[in-house]
């Protein structure tokens, strides 16, 4: 079955700097890769997703890149703000199948 | 649009007791998922329903966990008897059919503490 690895487990950046979180997946059949943001005690919220037919997607300060050959994808947050502090999870699935989640990255943005 | 609803939000029970969680998905969403999120880990799928049929329950500990989705809308997840290692947040998620169903929308979760 699918296995998703996520790095780093914690990431601390200064406000205004960029943050990058990386994930690798094992199942080459996976074709949908969402990213979720989870604030303490709250539900995971979908922030951006990408399908395997594109290599990059951007939404304001957030972007995701996908390398199908290497089976890895990354989340890029530019101009980080304190409110970006949260745990971020990557996930992978095949079409509308179940999501397999990574282990999470705790991002801290210091003012 | 109303989101996924879950209740209760918190539950504390002793080991060997039973507990039940309830989920009401987003209106019109055919697919419903129950995930278990242990502290410090990513959510792990327990069971997936499409309408009122089970699609995947391969990771559901069936000796103690059960779930149903009568009439293809609301769902309940039950644990009987509970163990200490069941302490976790139980998240319900839903998605529509078709390609749009790749995106899953989560409820607020039920935090279970087993003592």
PDB file of C-alpha atoms in Angstrom:
ATOM      1  CA  UNK A   1       0.000   0.000   0.000  1.00  0.00           C
ATOM      2  CA  UNK A   2       0.836   3.665  -0.125  1.00  0.00           C
ATOM      3  CA  UNK A   3       3.350   5.103   2.317  1.00  0.00           C
ATOM      4  CA  UNK A   4       3.979   8.833   2.713  1.00  0.00           C
ATOM      5  CA  UNK A   5       7.054  10.249   4.409  1.00  0.00           C
ATOM      6  CA  UNK A   6       7.244  13.883   5.464  1.00  0.00           C
ATOM      7  CA  UNK A   7      10.191  16.092   6.468  1.00  0.00           C
ATOM      8  CA  UNK A   8      11.076  17.959   8.542  1.00  0.00           C
ATOM      9  CA  UNK A   9       9.054  17.119  11.626  1.00  0.00           C
ATOM     10  CA  UNK A  10       9.569  20.622  12.993  1.00  0.00           C
ATOM     11  CA  UNK A  11      10.461  23.849  11.245  1.00  0.00           C
ATOM     12  CA  UNK A  12      11.116  27.252  12.768  1.00  0.00           C
ATOM     13  CA  UNK A  13      11.399  30.361  10.612  1.00  0.00           C
ATOM     14  CA  UNK A  14      11.472  34.095  11.083  1.00  0.00           C
ATOM     15  CA  UNK A  15       8.472  36.084   9.969  1.00  0.00           C
ATOM     16  CA  UNK A  16       8.874  37.007   6.323  1.00  0.00           C
ATOM     17  CA  UNK A  17      11.105  34.075   5.492  1.00  0.00           C
ATOM     18  CA  UNK A  18      10.062  31.122   3.333  1.00  0.00           C
ATOM     19  CA  UNK A  19       9.218  27.631   4.570  1.00  0.00           C
ATOM     20  CA  UNK A  20       9.473  24.414   2.597  1.00  0.00           C
ATOM     21  CA  UNK A  21       8.056  21.033   3.613  1.00  0.00           C
ATOM     22  CA  UNK A  22       8.788  17.918   1.595  1.00  0.00           C
ATOM     23  CA  UNK A  23       6.973  14.612   1.167  1.00  0.00           C
ATOM     24  CA  UNK A  24       7.713  11.428  -0.695  1.00  0.00           C
ATOM     25  CA  UNK A  25       5.245   8.736  -1.653  1.00  0.00           C
ATOM     26  CA  UNK A  26       5.680   5.115  -2.622  1.00  0.00           C
ATOM     27  CA  UNK A  27       2.718   4.227  -4.855  1.00  0.00           C
ATOM     28  CA  UNK A  28       3.255   5.426  -8.422  1.00  0.00           C
ATOM     29  CA  UNK A  29      -0.505   5.098  -8.989  1.00  0.00           C
ATOM     30  CA  UNK A  30      -1.199   7.986  -6.590  1.00  0.00           C
ATOM     31  CA  UNK A  31      -2.380  11.015  -8.515  1.00  0.00           C
ATOM     32  CA  UNK A  32      -3.845  13.424  -5.966  1.00  0.00           C
ATOM     33  CA  UNK A  33      -1.741  15.275  -3.373  1.00  0.00           C
ATOM     34  CA  UNK A  34      -3.411  17.628  -0.905  1.00  0.00           C
ATOM     35  CA  UNK A  35      -1.910  19.635   1.930  1.00  0.00           C
ATOM     36  CA  UNK A  36      -3.757  20.221   5.183  1.00  0.00           C
ATOM     37  CA  UNK A  37      -3.135  22.792   7.899  1.00  0.00           C
ATOM     38  CA  UNK A  38      -4.128  21.844  11.414  1.00  0.00           C
ATOM     39  CA  UNK A  39      -4.089  24.402  14.199  1.00  0.00           C
ATOM     40  CA  UNK A  40      -3.974  23.206  17.782  1.00  0.00           C
ATOM     41  CA  UNK A  41      -7.202  21.481  18.738  1.00  0.00           C
ATOM     42  CA  UNK A  42      -8.834  22.151  15.375  1.00  0.00           C
ATOM     43  CA  UNK A  43      -9.748  20.138  12.324  1.00  0.00           C
ATOM     44  CA  UNK A  44      -7.397  19.636   9.367  1.00  0.00           C
ATOM     45  CA  UNK A  45      -8.160  22.264   6.741  1.00  0.00           C
ATOM     46  CA  UNK A  46      -7.368  21.743   3.072  1.00  0.00           C
ATOM     47  CA  UNK A  47      -5.099  24.592   1.965  1.00  0.00           C
ATOM     48  CA  UNK A  48      -3.938  23.492  -1.478  1.00  0.00           C
ATOM     49  CA  UNK A  49      -3.920  20.372  -3.619  1.00  0.00           C
ATOM     50  CA  UNK A  50      -2.358  19.207  -6.845  1.00  0.00           C
ATOM     51  CA  UNK A  51      -3.072  16.447  -9.318  1.00  0.00           C
ATOM     52  CA  UNK A  52      -0.451  14.473 -11.151  1.00  0.00           C
ATOM     53  CA  UNK A  53      -1.156  16.097 -14.506  1.00  0.00           C
ATOM     54  CA  UNK A  54       0.481  19.350 -13.373  1.00  0.00           C
ATOM     55  CA  UNK A  55       3.883  20.065 -11.901  1.00  0.00           C
ATOM     56  CA  UNK A  56       3.128  23.176  -9.893  1.00  0.00           C
ATOM     57  CA  UNK A  57       0.202  25.059  -8.435  1.00  0.00           C
ATOM     58  CA  UNK A  58       0.172  28.383  -6.653  1.00  0.00           C
ATOM     59  CA  UNK A  59      -2.347  30.186  -4.474  1.00  0.00           C
ATOM     60  CA  UNK A  60      -1.129  33.531  -3.171  1.00  0.00           C
ATOM     61  CA  UNK A  61       1.704  32.810  -0.708  1.00  0.00           C
ATOM     62  CA  UNK A  62       1.333  29.031  -0.964  1.00  0.00           C
ATOM     63  CA  UNK A  63       2.624  26.808  -3.743  1.00  0.00           C
ATOM     64  CA  UNK A  64       2.981  23.081  -4.247  1.00  0.00           C
ATOM     65  CA  UNK A  65       5.391  21.366  -6.626  1.00  0.00           C
ATOM     66  CA  UNK A  66       5.233  17.760  -7.778  1.00  0.00           C
ATOM     67  CA  UNK A  67       7.966  15.568  -9.226  1.00  0.00           C
ATOM     68  CA  UNK A  68       6.286  12.383 -10.427  1.00  0.00           C
ATOM     69  CA  UNK A  69       9.516  10.750 -11.516  1.00  0.00           C
ATOM     70  CA  UNK A  70      11.081  11.102  -8.098  1.00  0.00           C
ATOM     71  CA  UNK A  71       7.709  10.615  -6.354  1.00  0.00           C
ATOM     72  CA  UNK A  72       7.992  13.638  -4.170  1.00  0.00           C
ATOM     73  CA  UNK A  73       6.048  16.848  -3.672  1.00  0.00           C
ATOM     74  CA  UNK A  74       6.675  19.962  -1.642  1.00  0.00           C
ATOM     75  CA  UNK A  75       4.783  22.788   0.021  1.00  0.00           C
ATOM     76  CA  UNK A  76       6.283  26.266  -0.235  1.00  0.00           C
ATOM     77  CA  UNK A  77       5.071  29.135   1.930  1.00  0.00           C
ATOM     78  CA  UNK A  78       6.546  32.543   1.151  1.00  0.00           C
ATOM     79  CA  UNK A  79       6.509  35.667   3.313  1.00  0.00           C
ATOM     80  CA  UNK A  80       5.526  33.629   6.352  1.00  0.00           C
ATOM     81  CA  UNK A  81       3.362  35.201   9.038  1.00  0.00           C
ATOM     82  CA  UNK A  82       2.804  34.189  12.668  1.00  0.00           C
ATOM     83  CA  UNK A  83      -0.673  32.930  11.756  1.00  0.00           C
ATOM     84  CA  UNK A  84       0.951  30.356   9.480  1.00  0.00           C
ATOM     85  CA  UNK A  85       2.126  28.561  12.633  1.00  0.00           C
ATOM     86  CA  UNK A  86       0.418  25.161  12.709  1.00  0.00           C
ATOM     87  CA  UNK A  87       0.988  21.512  11.886  1.00  0.00           C
ATOM     88  CA  UNK A  88       0.990  20.798   8.175  1.00  0.00           C
ATOM     89  CA  UNK A  89       0.165  17.362   6.751  1.00  0.00           C
ATOM     90  CA  UNK A  90       0.744  16.134   3.248  1.00  0.00           C
ATOM     91  CA  UNK A  91      -1.301  13.268   1.867  1.00  0.00           C
ATOM     92  CA  UNK A  92      -1.595  11.120  -1.221  1.00  0.00           C
ATOM     93  CA  UNK A  93      -4.363   9.148  -2.848  1.00  0.00           C
ATOM     94  CA  UNK A  94      -5.360   7.531  -6.101  1.00  0.00           C
ATOM     95  CA  UNK A  95      -8.284   9.379  -7.626  1.00  0.00           C
ATOM     96  CA  UNK A  96     -11.031   9.615  -5.003  1.00  0.00           C
ATOM     97  CA  UNK A  97      -9.621   6.827  -2.893  1.00  0.00           C
ATOM     98  CA  UNK A  98      -8.662   7.118   0.763  1.00  0.00           C
ATOM     99  CA  UNK A  99      -5.996   9.627   1.767  1.00  0.00           C
ATOM    100  CA  UNK A 100      -2.732   8.397   3.238  1.00  0.00           C
ATOM    101  CA  UNK A 101      -1.218  11.090   5.429  1.00  0.00           C
ATOM    102  CA  UNK A 102       2.338  11.994   6.249  1.00  0.00           C
ATOM    103  CA  UNK A 103       3.473  12.342   9.834  1.00  0.00           C
ATOM    104  CA  UNK A 104       3.147  16.111   9.946  1.00  0.00           C
ATOM    105  CA  UNK A 105       5.428  19.149  10.212  1.00  0.00           C
ATOM    106  CA  UNK A 106       5.093  21.584  13.072  1.00  0.00           C
ATOM    107  CA  UNK A 107       5.811  25.039  11.649  1.00  0.00           C
ATOM    108  CA  UNK A 108       6.601  27.892  14.007  1.00  0.00           C
ATOM    109  CA  UNK A 109       6.873  31.405  12.637  1.00  0.00           C
ATOM    110  CA  UNK A 110       8.562  33.809  15.011  1.00  0.00           C
ATOM    111  CA  UNK A 111       7.736  37.524  14.789  1.00  0.00           C
TER     112      UNK A 111
ATOM    113  CA  UNK B   1     -22.478  25.690   3.334  1.00  0.00           C
ATOM    114  CA  UNK B   2     -22.561  23.847   6.640  1.00  0.00           C
ATOM    115  CA  UNK B   3     -19.522  21.719   7.380  1.00  0.00           C
ATOM    116  CA  UNK B   4     -19.139  18.217   8.746  1.00  0.00           C
ATOM    117  CA  UNK B   5     -20.671  17.961  12.211  1.00  0.00           C
ATOM    118  CA  UNK B   6     -19.496  15.640  14.964  1.00  0.00           C
ATOM    119  CA  UNK B   7     -20.518  14.934  18.522  1.00  0.00           C
ATOM    120  CA  UNK B   8     -19.567  14.763  21.235  1.00  0.00           C
ATOM    121  CA  UNK B   9     -16.474  16.981  21.036  1.00  0.00           C
ATOM    122  CA  UNK B  10     -14.870  15.388  24.070  1.00  0.00           C
ATOM    123  CA  UNK B  11     -15.328  12.096  25.875  1.00  0.00           C
ATOM    124  CA  UNK B  12     -13.545  10.565  28.843  1.00  0.00           C
ATOM    125  CA  UNK B  13     -14.182   6.921  29.675  1.00  0.00           C
ATOM    126  CA  UNK B  14     -12.518   4.135  31.600  1.00  0.00           C
ATOM    127  CA  UNK B  15     -10.935   1.206  29.829  1.00  0.00           C
ATOM    128  CA  UNK B  16     -13.330  -1.617  29.015  1.00  0.00           C
ATOM    129  CA  UNK B  17     -16.248   0.814  28.759  1.00  0.00           C
ATOM    130  CA  UNK B  18     -18.006   1.472  25.475  1.00  0.00           C
ATOM    131  CA  UNK B  19     -18.384   4.748  23.585  1.00  0.00           C
ATOM    132  CA  UNK B  20     -20.095   5.971  20.430  1.00  0.00           C
ATOM    133  CA  UNK B  21     -19.394   8.922  18.154  1.00  0.00           C
ATOM    134  CA  UNK B  22     -21.727  10.541  15.675  1.00  0.00           C
ATOM    135  CA  UNK B  23     -21.050  12.261  12.360  1.00  0.00           C
ATOM    136  CA  UNK B  24     -23.255  14.233   9.990  1.00  0.00           C
ATOM    137  CA  UNK B  25     -21.477  14.855   6.673  1.00  0.00           C
ATOM    138  CA  UNK B  26     -21.833  17.795   4.326  1.00  0.00           C
ATOM    139  CA  UNK B  27     -25.193  17.609   2.596  1.00  0.00           C
ATOM    140  CA  UNK B  28     -24.997  15.662  -0.638  1.00  0.00           C
ATOM    141  CA  UNK B  29     -21.623  14.091   0.064  1.00  0.00           C
ATOM    142  CA  UNK B  30     -21.870  10.404  -0.761  1.00  0.00           C
ATOM    143  CA  UNK B  31     -18.558   9.326   0.743  1.00  0.00           C
ATOM    144  CA  UNK B  32     -17.865   9.370   4.462  1.00  0.00           C
ATOM    145  CA  UNK B  33     -14.644   8.507   6.273  1.00  0.00           C
ATOM    146  CA  UNK B  34     -13.666   7.896   9.872  1.00  0.00           C
ATOM    147  CA  UNK B  35     -10.047   8.657  10.721  1.00  0.00           C
ATOM    148  CA  UNK B  36      -8.162   8.103  13.969  1.00  0.00           C
ATOM    149  CA  UNK B  37      -5.535  10.708  14.851  1.00  0.00           C
ATOM    150  CA  UNK B  38      -3.230   9.801  17.704  1.00  0.00           C
ATOM    151  CA  UNK B  39      -1.416  12.746  19.272  1.00  0.00           C
ATOM    152  CA  UNK B  40       1.573  13.775  17.163  1.00  0.00           C
ATOM    153  CA  UNK B  41       0.612  11.646  14.173  1.00  0.00           C
ATOM    154  CA  UNK B  42      -1.259  12.067  10.928  1.00  0.00           C
ATOM    155  CA  UNK B  43      -4.831  10.829  10.579  1.00  0.00           C
ATOM    156  CA  UNK B  44      -5.205   7.119   9.839  1.00  0.00           C
ATOM    157  CA  UNK B  45      -8.231   5.822   7.963  1.00  0.00           C
ATOM    158  CA  UNK B  46     -10.447   3.438   9.910  1.00  0.00           C
ATOM    159  CA  UNK B  47     -13.366   3.010   7.527  1.00  0.00           C
ATOM    160  CA  UNK B  48     -14.755   4.469   4.304  1.00  0.00           C
ATOM    161  CA  UNK B  49     -18.422   4.415   3.289  1.00  0.00           C
ATOM    162  CA  UNK B  50     -19.947   5.240  -0.058  1.00  0.00           C
ATOM    163  CA  UNK B  51     -23.616   5.917   0.535  1.00  0.00           C
ATOM    164  CA  UNK B  52     -24.472   3.194   3.057  1.00  0.00           C
ATOM    165  CA  UNK B  53     -21.975   0.594   1.822  1.00  0.00           C
ATOM    166  CA  UNK B  54     -18.500  -0.058   3.197  1.00  0.00           C
ATOM    167  CA  UNK B  55     -15.716   0.580   0.678  1.00  0.00           C
ATOM    168  CA  UNK B  56     -12.693  -0.007   2.905  1.00  0.00           C
ATOM    169  CA  UNK B  57     -12.490  -1.177   6.506  1.00  0.00           C
ATOM    170  CA  UNK B  58      -9.143  -2.908   6.276  1.00  0.00           C
ATOM    171  CA  UNK B  59      -7.643  -0.881   9.143  1.00  0.00           C
ATOM    172  CA  UNK B  60     -10.651  -1.068  11.460  1.00  0.00           C
ATOM    173  CA  UNK B  61      -9.975  -3.239  14.558  1.00  0.00           C
ATOM    174  CA  UNK B  62     -13.155  -5.200  14.087  1.00  0.00           C
ATOM    175  CA  UNK B  63     -12.906  -7.029  17.386  1.00  0.00           C
ATOM    176  CA  UNK B  64     -13.734  -3.785  19.181  1.00  0.00           C
ATOM    177  CA  UNK B  65     -14.661  -1.135  16.616  1.00  0.00           C
ATOM    178  CA  UNK B  66     -17.831  -1.004  14.564  1.00  0.00           C
ATOM    179  CA  UNK B  67     -19.373   1.615  12.326  1.00  0.00           C
ATOM    180  CA  UNK B  68     -22.553   2.048  10.400  1.00  0.00           C
ATOM    181  CA  UNK B  69     -24.081   4.553   8.045  1.00  0.00           C
ATOM    182  CA  UNK B  70     -27.768   3.913   7.888  1.00  0.00           C
ATOM    183  CA  UNK B  71     -29.665   5.613   5.056  1.00  0.00           C
ATOM    184  CA  UNK B  72     -26.397   6.832   3.594  1.00  0.00           C
ATOM    185  CA  UNK B  73     -26.238  10.062   5.593  1.00  0.00           C
ATOM    186  CA  UNK B  74     -25.261  10.113   9.282  1.00  0.00           C
ATOM    187  CA  UNK B  75     -22.760   7.653  10.670  1.00  0.00           C
ATOM    188  CA  UNK B  76     -21.839   6.286  14.078  1.00  0.00           C
ATOM    189  CA  UNK B  77     -18.548   4.790  15.189  1.00  0.00           C
ATOM    190  CA  UNK B  78     -18.532   2.591  18.279  1.00  0.00           C
ATOM    191  CA  UNK B  79     -15.747   1.201  20.422  1.00  0.00           C
ATOM    192  CA  UNK B  80     -16.525  -1.677  22.752  1.00  0.00           C
ATOM    193  CA  UNK B  81     -14.587  -2.344  24.922  1.00  0.00           C
ATOM    194  CA  UNK B  82     -12.187   0.606  24.871  1.00  0.00           C
ATOM    195  CA  UNK B  83      -8.470   0.242  25.501  1.00  0.00           C
ATOM    196  CA  UNK B  84      -5.956   2.836  26.667  1.00  0.00           C
ATOM    197  CA  UNK B  85      -4.405   2.950  23.178  1.00  0.00           C
ATOM    198  CA  UNK B  86      -7.729   4.092  21.723  1.00  0.00           C
ATOM    199  CA  UNK B  87      -7.107   7.539  23.194  1.00  0.00           C
ATOM    200  CA  UNK B  88      -7.074   9.773  20.121  1.00  0.00           C
ATOM    201  CA  UNK B  89      -9.077  12.276  18.138  1.00  0.00           C
ATOM    202  CA  UNK B  90     -11.645  10.617  15.894  1.00  0.00           C
ATOM    203  CA  UNK B  91     -12.193  12.645  12.763  1.00  0.00           C
ATOM    204  CA  UNK B  92     -15.050  12.271  10.360  1.00  0.00           C
ATOM    205  CA  UNK B  93     -14.626  13.501   6.799  1.00  0.00           C
ATOM    206  CA  UNK B  94     -16.833  13.566   3.743  1.00  0.00           C
ATOM    207  CA  UNK B  95     -16.474  14.104   0.019  1.00  0.00           C
ATOM    208  CA  UNK B  96     -18.716  14.203  -3.036  1.00  0.00           C
ATOM    209  CA  UNK B  97     -18.687  11.637  -5.830  1.00  0.00           C
ATOM    210  CA  UNK B  98     -16.592  12.125  -8.928  1.00  0.00           C
ATOM    211  CA  UNK B  99     -13.220  13.783  -9.320  1.00  0.00           C
ATOM    212  CA  UNK B 100     -14.248  16.462  -6.839  1.00  0.00           C
ATOM    213  CA  UNK B 101     -14.354  13.674  -4.302  1.00  0.00           C
ATOM    214  CA  UNK B 102     -10.603  13.648  -4.090  1.00  0.00           C
ATOM    215  CA  UNK B 103     -10.897  16.563  -1.652  1.00  0.00           C
ATOM    216  CA  UNK B 104     -11.964  15.547   1.826  1.00  0.00           C
ATOM    217  CA  UNK B 105     -13.574  17.897   4.310  1.00  0.00           C
ATOM    218  CA  UNK B 106     -13.049  17.171   7.974  1.00  0.00           C
ATOM    219  CA  UNK B 107     -15.257  17.648  10.991  1.00  0.00           C
ATOM    220  CA  UNK B 108     -13.963  19.106  14.275  1.00  0.00           C
ATOM    221  CA  UNK B 109     -13.307  15.657  15.705  1.00  0.00           C
ATOM    222  CA  UNK B 110     -14.101  13.905  18.961  1.00  0.00           C
ATOM    223  CA  UNK B 111     -11.267  13.784  21.460  1.00  0.00           C
ATOM    224  CA  UNK B 112     -11.421  10.482  23.333  1.00  0.00           C
ATOM    225  CA  UNK B 113      -9.480   9.903  26.510  1.00  0.00           C
ATOM    226  CA  UNK B 114      -9.436   6.369  27.912  1.00  0.00           C
ATOM    227  CA  UNK B 115      -8.229   6.121  31.519  1.00  0.00           C
TER     228      UNK B 115
END
